[in-house]
Amino acid sequence: MSLAIVYSRASSGMTAPLVTVEAHLSNGMAGLNIVGLPEAAVKESKDRVRSALMNTHFEFPIRRITINLAPADLPKEGGRFDLPIALGILAASGQIPRDKLAEYEFTGELALSGELRGIRGVLPVVLGVHSSGRSLIVPQQNASEAALVQHAKVLSARHLLDVCSHLQGIRSLLPCVPEVLSVPEKGTSDLADVKGQPHAKRALEIAAAGRHSLLYMGPPGTGKTMLASRLPSILPPISDQEALEVAAVVSVSNSGFDPKKWKCIPFRSPHHSSSSVALVGGGRPPRPGEISLAHHGVLFLDELPEFTRHVLECLREPLESGQITISRAAFQTVFPAHFQFIASMNPCPCGYAGSLTDSCHCTKEQIKRYMGKLSGPLLDRIDMHVEVARLAPESLTNQAAEERSEIVRERVIQAREYQYQRQGKYNTVLTVPELDHYANIEREAQQLLNQVMKKFNLSARVYHRIIKVARTIADLEGSATISEQFLGEALNYRSLDRIKAII
Ligand SMILES: Nc1ncnc2c1ncn2[C@@H]1O[C@H](COP(=O)(O)OP(=O)(O)O)[C@@H](O)[C@H]1O
Ligand SMILES: [Mg+2]
């Protein structure tokens, strides 16, 4: 029988569905046909496979060769099917044994010489194979990434000939061993670099402790960008499972996984000229965008009102649900996007509104239009808005040491600990019933909140956000209840509600 079956995997969002590569040799006009919705790169596979077989002194059968990639309705892309196709042809023509093939899955692109080249998105493939019980053979270039999944059976090979020797029982391939992954080096930027601004720093600490979203507002050159970029330095470390999820997103993105970045907290700061596809993901085939690359990390949008309205509106769904669904006529792809959101903006187009020292020339109308770029629903989803004032000159020359990130981080970790002990999650993701149950607001604090709600006519969503932030402040102080003082501080971090009540 001149039929062989080889298993491989396609790439679909964050998953890697099984693909069966069937190779059949029959009589008729000699040639190679690939069927099963192959895209351009798979078609090119023909030429690569033919050359690779010839250059490794195998015989390229002068028969009618049909390759079927099943299921047919699954989009397939990239050169990842080269190796399984080549093995299918070799097995169907009796040049390598067929019996062992069913124990393995294969993925890899072939160079014309028969050498194996790495593929993008190998991590989801390893995860898929792991649950199927088979072993996986990957190109050597993907070995370190594949070894991140513990207990998965993965072998790596440099050349098509190595794979064939393994299947023929001549020389076994070696399993991928995990590289000794370095613990991320401490970032070069430390919170201590930022002079003064105690109010803004305190807000950053609270945001880190409860994983709250935060918007800095203030004139240019006050350190907003500096502060925001130091958020990862005060966040708790990410777990192995989270790091694996981060690596999987990077693995299917265009950049590819870098073992040096293992366990680094993602920090993404896309430019305001970014398109919505770059930000939320998309394309054909769909790739994760900045929000997914910030999964389990931080997404920082500097100069928030400069982003187009459409791009900002795209953020609403992921901010609420922690994932993004990209829908196309033929298919849907879901990418994770559980990020902490931080943004900065000037208070008006010229940047100096509300400043005591610089005069602002913007009219009320201009300021209103500028603020109007941020829609109500988006602002509703931001827990804290904080004004960053111009720094007094003496603060800059002050030689007194500022608090280092390490020390702030200890407090953040402690506050997160309280949250996990109490409710099993951090404060910002509490649902309304959970919040009612765990908030523990003192009576005076509740009265204060009711007054403010009435005065500024705030929405129910804002009401719950204020309580969540107050809960985090109480956690930082190690207090079981939310006192009037904590609630008062939380209300302080709602600058935009006050500004909007004025303009
Ligand atoms: N609080 C501060 N401490 C030390 N340097 C500061 C501070 N604020 C601003 N700077 C200096 O000003 C530059 C611009 O700061 P940046 O964070 O970009 O301001 P913004 O984003 O508010 O416009 C920084 O690179 C730094 O040299
Ligand atoms: Mg800036």
Coordinates of C-alpha atoms and ligand atoms in Angstrom, one line a residue:
M1 CA 0.0 0.0 0.0
S2 CA 1.5 3.3 -0.9
L3 CA -0.3 5.4 1.7
A4 CA 1.2 7.0 4.8
I5 CA -0.2 9.1 7.5
V6 CA 1.8 11.6 9.5
Y7 CA 0.5 13.9 12.3
S8 CA 1.2 17.6 12.6
R9 CA -0.5 20.7 14.0
A10 CA -1.8 23.9 12.5
S11 CA -1.9 27.3 14.3
S12 CA -5.2 28.9 15.2
G13 CA -5.0 31.8 17.6
M14 CA -3.5 30.3 20.8
T15 CA -4.3 26.7 19.9
A16 CA -2.7 24.2 17.6
P17 CA -5.4 21.8 16.2
L18 CA -4.3 18.4 15.0
V19 CA -3.7 18.1 11.2
T20 CA -3.4 14.7 9.5
V21 CA -1.0 14.7 6.6
E22 CA -1.9 11.9 4.2
A23 CA 0.5 11.0 1.5
H24 CA -0.6 8.7 -1.4
L25 CA 1.4 7.5 -4.4
S26 CA -0.5 6.4 -7.4
N27 CA 0.0 5.7 -11.0
G28 CA -0.7 8.5 -13.4
M29 CA 1.1 11.6 -14.5
A30 CA 4.1 12.2 -12.2
G31 CA 3.7 15.3 -10.0
L32 CA 3.1 16.5 -6.5
N33 CA -0.3 17.9 -5.4
I34 CA -1.2 19.3 -2.1
V35 CA -4.9 19.6 -1.2
G36 CA -6.7 20.7 1.9
L37 CA -7.0 24.5 1.8
P38 CA -3.2 25.2 1.6
E39 CA -2.2 28.8 1.6
A40 CA 0.7 30.1 -0.5
A41 CA 3.4 29.0 1.9
V42 CA 2.2 25.5 1.9
K43 CA 2.2 25.4 -1.9
E44 CA 5.8 26.5 -1.8
S45 CA 6.4 23.6 0.4
K46 CA 6.3 21.4 -2.7
D47 CA 9.5 22.8 -4.1
R48 CA 11.3 22.8 -0.7
V49 CA 10.3 19.2 -0.1
R50 CA 11.4 18.1 -3.5
S51 CA 14.8 19.7 -3.2
A52 CA 15.3 18.6 0.3
L53 CA 14.7 14.9 -0.6
M54 CA 17.0 15.1 -3.6
N55 CA 19.8 16.8 -1.6
T56 CA 19.6 14.2 1.1
H57 CA 20.0 11.4 -1.5
F58 CA 16.6 10.0 -1.1
E59 CA 14.6 9.3 -4.1
F60 CA 11.8 11.6 -5.1
P61 CA 9.2 9.2 -6.4
I62 CA 8.3 9.6 -10.1
R63 CA 4.7 8.9 -9.3
R64 CA 1.5 10.8 -8.9
I65 CA 1.8 12.1 -5.3
T66 CA -1.2 13.4 -3.5
I67 CA -0.8 15.1 -0.1
N68 CA -4.0 15.8 1.8
L69 CA -3.9 18.1 4.8
A70 CA -7.0 17.3 6.9
P71 CA -9.3 18.7 8.2
A72 CA -9.7 20.6 4.9
D73 CA -11.7 23.6 6.4
L74 CA -8.9 24.6 8.8
P75 CA -6.7 27.4 7.5
K76 CA -3.1 26.4 7.3
E77 CA -0.1 28.6 6.9
G78 CA 3.7 28.6 7.1
G79 CA 6.3 26.1 6.3
R80 CA 5.6 24.0 9.3
F81 CA 4.2 21.1 7.2
D82 CA 7.4 20.6 5.2
L83 CA 8.8 18.0 7.5
P84 CA 5.5 15.9 7.8
I85 CA 5.0 16.1 4.1
A86 CA 8.6 14.9 3.4
L87 CA 8.2 12.1 5.9
G88 CA 4.8 11.1 4.4
I89 CA 6.4 10.8 0.9
L90 CA 9.3 8.8 2.2
A91 CA 7.1 6.5 4.2
A92 CA 4.6 6.0 1.3
S93 CA 7.4 5.1 -1.0
G94 CA 8.9 2.7 1.5
Q95 CA 12.1 4.6 2.1
I96 CA 11.5 4.8 5.8
P97 CA 9.5 2.5 8.0
R98 CA 5.8 3.4 8.4
D99 CA 5.1 1.7 11.7
K100 CA 6.7 4.2 14.0
L101 CA 5.0 7.3 12.5
A102 CA 1.8 7.0 14.6
E103 CA 3.8 7.6 17.9
Y104 CA 4.9 11.0 16.8
E105 CA 3.8 14.4 15.6
F106 CA 6.2 16.5 13.5
T107 CA 6.6 20.1 12.7
G108 CA 9.3 22.1 11.0
E109 CA 10.3 23.9 7.8
L110 CA 12.8 22.4 5.5
A111 CA 15.8 24.2 3.9
L112 CA 16.6 23.0 0.4
S113 CA 19.6 21.1 1.9
G114 CA 17.3 19.1 4.2
E115 CA 18.2 21.1 7.3
L116 CA 15.3 22.0 9.6
R117 CA 14.3 25.5 10.3
G118 CA 12.3 26.7 13.4
I119 CA 8.7 27.6 13.2
R120 CA 6.7 30.3 14.9
G121 CA 4.2 29.4 17.6
V122 CA 5.8 26.1 18.7
L123 CA 4.6 26.4 22.3
P124 CA 0.9 25.9 21.5
V125 CA 1.9 22.9 19.4
V126 CA 3.8 21.4 22.4
L127 CA 0.8 22.0 24.7
G128 CA -1.5 20.3 22.1
V129 CA 0.7 17.3 21.7
H130 CA 1.2 16.9 25.4
S131 CA -2.5 16.2 25.8
S132 CA -2.6 13.8 22.9
G133 CA 0.0 11.4 24.5
R134 CA 2.2 11.3 21.4
S135 CA 5.8 12.6 21.2
L136 CA 6.7 15.7 19.2
I137 CA 9.7 16.2 16.9
V138 CA 10.7 19.8 16.4
P139 CA 13.6 21.7 14.8
Q140 CA 16.6 22.3 17.0
Q141 CA 15.9 26.1 16.8
N142 CA 12.6 25.6 18.7
A143 CA 14.1 23.2 21.3
S144 CA 14.5 25.8 24.1
E145 CA 11.0 27.1 23.7
A146 CA 9.5 23.6 23.5
A147 CA 11.3 22.6 26.7
L148 CA 9.4 25.2 28.7
V149 CA 6.4 22.8 29.0
Q150 CA 7.3 20.4 31.8
H151 CA 6.8 16.7 31.2
A152 CA 6.1 17.1 27.5
K153 CA 7.8 14.5 25.3
V154 CA 9.7 16.6 22.8
L155 CA 12.7 15.6 20.7
S156 CA 14.7 18.0 18.5
A157 CA 16.5 17.5 15.2
R158 CA 18.8 19.6 13.1
H159 CA 18.3 17.7 9.8
L160 CA 15.8 15.6 7.9
L161 CA 18.3 12.8 7.9
D162 CA 18.4 12.9 11.7
V163 CA 14.7 12.4 11.9
C164 CA 14.9 9.5 9.4
S165 CA 17.7 7.8 11.3
H166 CA 15.6 8.0 14.4
L167 CA 12.6 6.5 12.8
Q168 CA 14.8 3.7 11.2
G169 CA 16.1 3.0 14.7
I170 CA 19.7 3.8 13.7
R171 CA 20.4 6.8 16.0
S172 CA 17.9 8.2 18.5
L173 CA 17.1 11.9 18.7
L174 CA 17.8 13.6 22.0
P175 CA 15.0 15.0 24.1
C176 CA 14.8 18.8 24.5
V177 CA 16.2 19.8 27.8
P178 CA 15.2 23.1 29.4
E179 CA 17.8 25.8 29.3
V180 CA 18.7 27.1 32.7
L181 CA 16.4 30.1 32.5
S182 CA 17.9 33.1 34.1
V183 CA 15.8 34.9 36.6
P184 CA 15.1 38.3 34.9
E185 CA 17.8 40.8 35.8
K186 CA 16.6 43.7 37.8
G187 CA 15.4 46.5 35.4
T188 CA 17.7 49.4 35.0
S189 CA 14.9 51.8 35.9
D190 CA 13.9 52.2 39.5
L191 CA 11.3 54.3 41.2
A192 CA 14.0 56.0 43.1
D193 CA 15.0 57.8 39.9
V194 CA 11.8 59.8 40.1
K195 CA 12.3 62.8 42.4
G196 CA 9.4 64.1 44.5
Q197 CA 5.9 63.5 43.3
P198 CA 4.8 61.6 46.4
H199 CA 1.1 61.8 45.5
A200 CA 1.7 60.2 42.1
K201 CA 4.0 57.5 43.5
R202 CA 1.5 56.6 46.2
A203 CA -1.1 56.2 43.4
L204 CA 1.2 53.9 41.5
E205 CA 1.7 51.8 44.6
I206 CA -2.0 51.5 45.2
A207 CA -2.5 50.6 41.5
A208 CA 0.1 47.9 41.7
A209 CA -1.3 46.5 44.9
G210 CA -4.9 46.1 43.6
R211 CA -3.9 45.8 39.9
H212 CA -6.0 48.9 39.3
S213 CA -6.0 50.9 36.0
L214 CA -4.5 54.3 36.3
L215 CA -4.5 57.5 34.3
Y216 CA -1.9 60.2 35.0
M217 CA -2.8 63.8 34.1
G218 CA -0.4 66.7 34.1
P219 CA 1.7 69.2 32.2
P220 CA 4.6 68.0 30.1
G221 CA 7.9 67.1 31.7
T222 CA 6.5 66.2 35.2
G223 CA 7.6 62.6 35.1
K224 CA 4.4 60.9 34.0
T225 CA 6.1 58.6 31.5
M226 CA 8.9 58.0 33.9
L227 CA 6.5 56.9 36.6
A228 CA 4.4 54.7 34.4
S229 CA 7.5 52.9 33.0
R230 CA 8.5 52.0 36.6
L231 CA 5.2 50.1 37.3
P232 CA 6.6 46.7 36.5
S233 CA 9.5 47.2 38.9
I234 CA 7.0 47.3 41.9
L235 CA 4.7 44.5 40.7
P236 CA 4.8 41.0 42.3
P237 CA 6.7 38.4 40.2
I238 CA 4.6 36.3 37.8
S239 CA 4.0 32.6 38.4
D240 CA 5.4 29.8 36.2
Q241 CA 1.9 29.2 34.7
E242 CA 1.5 32.9 33.9
A243 CA 5.0 33.0 32.4
L244 CA 4.1 30.1 30.2
E245 CA 0.9 31.9 29.0
V246 CA 3.0 35.0 28.3
A247 CA 5.5 33.0 26.3
A248 CA 2.8 31.3 24.3
V249 CA 1.4 34.7 23.2
V250 CA 4.9 35.8 22.2
S251 CA 5.4 32.5 20.5
V252 CA 2.5 33.0 18.1
S253 CA 3.3 36.7 17.5
N254 CA 5.6 38.0 14.9
S255 CA 8.5 38.6 17.2
G256 CA 8.9 35.0 18.4
F257 CA 9.9 33.8 21.9
D258 CA 13.2 34.9 23.5
P259 CA 14.3 32.6 26.4
K260 CA 16.1 35.7 28.0
K261 CA 12.7 37.3 28.6
W262 CA 11.3 34.3 30.6
K263 CA 9.4 35.5 33.6
C264 CA 9.9 39.2 32.7
I265 CA 6.7 41.1 33.4
P266 CA 5.5 42.3 30.0
F267 CA 5.5 46.1 29.6
R268 CA 4.1 47.3 26.2
S269 CA 3.9 51.0 25.3
P270 CA 2.6 51.3 21.7
H271 CA 2.9 54.6 20.0
H272 CA -0.3 56.7 19.5
S273 CA -0.1 56.3 15.8
S274 CA -0.7 52.5 16.2
S275 CA -3.5 51.0 14.2
S276 CA -6.3 49.1 15.8
V277 CA -5.0 45.9 14.4
A278 CA -1.6 46.5 15.9
L279 CA -3.2 47.3 19.2
V280 CA -5.8 44.6 19.6
G281 CA -4.6 42.1 17.1
G282 CA -5.9 40.8 13.8
G283 CA -4.7 40.3 10.3
R284 CA -4.7 37.2 8.2
P285 CA -3.9 34.8 9.8
P286 CA -4.8 36.6 13.1
R287 CA -1.9 37.6 15.2
P288 CA -2.0 38.9 18.8
G289 CA -1.8 42.7 19.2
E290 CA -0.1 44.8 21.9
I291 CA -2.9 44.2 24.4
S292 CA -2.3 40.4 24.2
L293 CA 1.5 40.9 24.3
A294 CA 0.8 42.8 27.6
H295 CA -1.0 39.7 29.0
H296 CA -0.2 39.3 32.7
G297 CA 1.8 42.6 32.4
V298 CA 1.3 46.3 31.8
L299 CA -0.2 48.1 28.8
F300 CA 0.9 51.8 28.8
L301 CA -0.7 54.3 26.5
D302 CA 1.3 57.5 26.7
E303 CA -0.6 60.7 25.5
L304 CA -3.9 58.9 25.6
P305 CA -6.1 61.5 23.7
E306 CA -3.7 61.3 20.7
F307 CA -4.8 57.8 20.0
T308 CA -7.7 57.7 17.5
R309 CA -11.1 57.3 19.0
H310 CA -11.7 54.0 17.2
V311 CA -8.5 52.5 18.6
L312 CA -9.5 53.5 22.2
E313 CA -13.0 52.1 21.8
C314 CA -11.4 48.7 20.9
L315 CA -10.0 48.6 24.4
R316 CA -13.3 48.5 26.1
E317 CA -14.0 44.8 25.6
P318 CA -10.6 43.5 26.8
L319 CA -10.5 45.9 29.7
E320 CA -13.7 44.3 31.0
S321 CA -13.3 40.6 30.0
G322 CA -9.5 40.1 29.9
Q323 CA -9.6 38.7 26.4
I324 CA -10.2 39.8 22.8
T325 CA -12.3 38.0 20.2
I326 CA -11.3 38.7 16.6
S327 CA -14.2 37.7 14.4
R328 CA -13.9 37.2 10.6
A329 CA -16.5 35.8 8.3
A330 CA -14.9 32.4 8.3
F331 CA -13.6 32.0 11.8
Q332 CA -13.2 33.5 15.3
T333 CA -10.0 33.8 17.2
V334 CA -9.6 34.5 20.9
F335 CA -6.4 35.9 22.4
P336 CA -5.9 36.5 26.1
A337 CA -5.5 40.1 27.1
H338 CA -5.4 40.3 30.9
F339 CA -3.3 43.4 31.3
Q340 CA -3.0 46.2 33.8
F341 CA -3.8 49.5 32.0
I342 CA -1.9 52.7 32.7
A343 CA -2.1 55.9 30.6
S344 CA -1.0 59.5 30.7
M345 CA -2.4 62.7 29.2
N346 CA -2.0 66.4 29.3
P347 CA -4.8 68.4 30.9
C348 CA -5.4 70.4 27.7
P349 CA -4.1 70.7 24.2
C350 CA -1.3 73.1 25.2
G351 CA -0.6 71.1 28.3
Y352 CA -0.7 73.8 30.9
A353 CA -4.3 74.0 32.1
G354 CA -4.6 74.3 35.8
S355 CA -1.0 75.1 36.2
L356 CA -0.2 78.0 38.6
T357 CA 3.1 79.0 37.0
D358 CA 2.5 78.6 33.2
S359 CA -0.4 80.3 31.6
C360 CA -2.7 78.2 29.4
H361 CA -4.1 79.7 26.3
C362 CA -6.7 77.0 25.6
T363 CA -10.3 78.0 25.5
K364 CA -12.9 76.1 27.5
E365 CA -14.3 74.8 24.2
Q366 CA -10.8 73.5 23.2
I367 CA -10.4 71.7 26.5
K368 CA -13.8 70.2 26.3
R369 CA -13.1 68.9 22.8
Y370 CA -9.7 67.5 24.0
M371 CA -11.3 65.7 26.9
G372 CA -14.2 64.6 24.7
K373 CA -11.7 62.4 22.8
L374 CA -11.9 60.0 25.7
S375 CA -15.3 58.6 25.7
G376 CA -17.3 58.2 28.9
P377 CA -17.4 54.4 28.7
L378 CA -13.6 54.2 28.5
L379 CA -13.1 56.6 31.4
D380 CA -15.6 54.6 33.4
R381 CA -13.3 51.6 33.1
I382 CA -10.3 53.5 34.6
D383 CA -10.1 53.0 38.4
M384 CA -7.9 55.9 39.2
H385 CA -7.2 59.4 37.6
V386 CA -4.3 61.2 39.2
E387 CA -3.0 64.7 38.7
V388 CA 0.8 65.1 38.5
A389 CA 1.8 68.6 39.3
R390 CA 4.9 70.4 38.1
L391 CA 7.9 69.6 40.3
A392 CA 9.3 72.3 42.6
P393 CA 12.9 73.0 41.6
E394 CA 14.2 72.2 45.0
S395 CA 12.8 68.6 44.7
L396 CA 15.0 68.0 41.7
T397 CA 18.2 69.1 43.5
N398 CA 17.2 67.4 46.7
Q399 CA 19.9 64.9 47.5
A400 CA 17.7 62.9 49.9
A401 CA 17.4 59.3 48.7
E402 CA 14.0 58.4 47.3
E403 CA 12.4 55.1 48.2
R404 CA 13.6 52.2 46.0
S405 CA 11.3 50.0 43.9
E406 CA 12.3 46.9 45.9
I407 CA 10.9 48.4 49.1
V408 CA 7.6 49.5 47.6
R409 CA 7.3 46.0 46.0
E410 CA 7.5 44.3 49.4
R411 CA 4.4 46.3 50.5
V412 CA 2.6 45.6 47.3
I413 CA 3.3 41.8 47.7
Q414 CA 2.0 42.0 51.2
A415 CA -1.2 43.7 50.2
R416 CA -1.8 41.2 47.4
E417 CA -1.3 38.4 49.9
Y418 CA -4.2 39.9 52.1
Q419 CA -6.4 40.0 49.0
Y420 CA -5.7 36.3 48.1
Q421 CA -6.2 35.1 51.6
R422 CA -9.5 36.9 51.8
Q423 CA -11.1 36.4 48.4
G424 CA -8.7 34.4 46.2
K425 CA -8.2 37.2 43.7
Y426 CA -7.0 40.8 43.6
N427 CA -9.4 43.6 44.2
T428 CA -9.9 45.0 40.7
V429 CA -11.5 41.8 39.4
L430 CA -14.0 41.5 42.2
T431 CA -17.6 41.1 41.0
V432 CA -20.3 43.2 42.6
P433 CA -21.7 40.5 44.9
E434 CA -18.1 39.7 46.0
L435 CA -17.4 43.3 46.6
D436 CA -20.5 43.7 48.8
H437 CA -19.3 40.7 50.7
Y438 CA -15.7 41.6 51.2
A439 CA -15.5 45.4 51.2
N440 CA -16.4 45.9 54.8
I441 CA -17.1 49.6 54.7
E442 CA -17.4 51.6 57.9
R443 CA -20.7 53.5 58.4
E444 CA -19.1 57.0 58.1
A445 CA -17.2 56.0 55.0
Q446 CA -20.5 54.8 53.4
Q447 CA -22.1 58.1 54.2
L448 CA -19.3 60.1 52.7
L449 CA -19.5 58.0 49.5
N450 CA -23.2 58.5 49.2
Q451 CA -22.8 62.2 49.5
V452 CA -20.1 62.3 46.8
M453 CA -22.1 60.1 44.5
K454 CA -25.0 62.5 44.7
K455 CA -22.9 65.6 44.3
F456 CA -21.1 64.5 41.2
N457 CA -23.8 62.3 39.8
L458 CA -21.5 59.3 39.4
S459 CA -22.4 56.0 37.7
A460 CA -22.8 52.7 39.5
R461 CA -19.6 51.5 37.8
V462 CA -17.7 54.4 39.3
Y463 CA -19.2 53.7 42.7
H464 CA -17.8 50.1 42.7
R465 CA -14.5 51.3 41.4
I466 CA -14.1 53.7 44.2
I467 CA -14.8 51.0 46.8
K468 CA -12.3 48.7 45.1
V469 CA -9.6 51.3 45.3
A470 CA -10.5 52.1 48.9
R471 CA -10.3 48.3 49.7
T472 CA -6.8 48.2 48.3
I473 CA -5.7 51.2 50.4
A474 CA -7.0 49.4 53.4
D475 CA -5.1 46.3 52.4
L476 CA -1.9 48.3 52.1
E477 CA -2.5 49.5 55.6
G478 CA -3.4 46.0 56.8
S479 CA -6.9 47.1 57.9
A480 CA -9.9 44.8 57.8
T481 CA -12.4 47.6 57.3
I482 CA -12.6 50.6 55.0
S483 CA -12.5 53.7 57.1
E484 CA -13.6 57.2 56.2
Q485 CA -9.9 58.1 55.7
F486 CA -9.2 55.3 53.2
L487 CA -12.4 56.2 51.3
G488 CA -11.5 59.8 51.2
E489 CA -8.1 59.0 49.7
A490 CA -9.8 56.8 47.1
L491 CA -12.0 59.7 46.2
N492 CA -8.9 61.8 45.6
Y493 CA -7.9 59.5 42.8
R494 CA -11.0 60.5 40.7
S495 CA -9.7 63.9 39.3
L496 CA -11.5 63.6 36.1
D497 CA -14.9 63.3 37.7
R498 CA -14.3 66.6 39.4
I499 CA -12.9 68.3 36.3
K500 CA -15.8 67.1 34.2
A501 CA -18.2 68.5 36.7
I502 CA -16.5 71.9 36.2
I503 CA -16.2 72.1 32.4
Ligands
LIG1 N1 10.0 63.8 39.1 C1 11.1 63.7 38.3 N2 12.3 63.3 38.8 C2 13.4 63.3 38.0 N3 13.4 63.6 36.7 C3 12.2 64.1 36.2 C4 11.0 64.2 36.9 N4 10.1 64.6 36.2 C5 10.6 64.8 34.9 N5 11.9 64.5 34.9 C6 12.8 64.7 33.8 O1 12.0 65.1 32.7 C7 12.1 64.2 31.6 C8 10.7 64.0 31.0 O2 9.9 63.3 31.9 P1 8.6 62.5 31.4 O3 8.4 61.4 32.3 O4 8.8 62.2 30.0 O5 7.5 63.6 31.5 P2 6.1 63.6 31.0 O6 5.7 62.3 30.5 O7 5.2 64.0 32.2 O8 6.0 64.6 29.9 C9 12.6 62.9 32.2 O9 13.4 62.2 31.3 C10 13.5 63.4 33.4 O10 14.8 63.7 32.9
MG2 MG 5.3 61.7 28.6

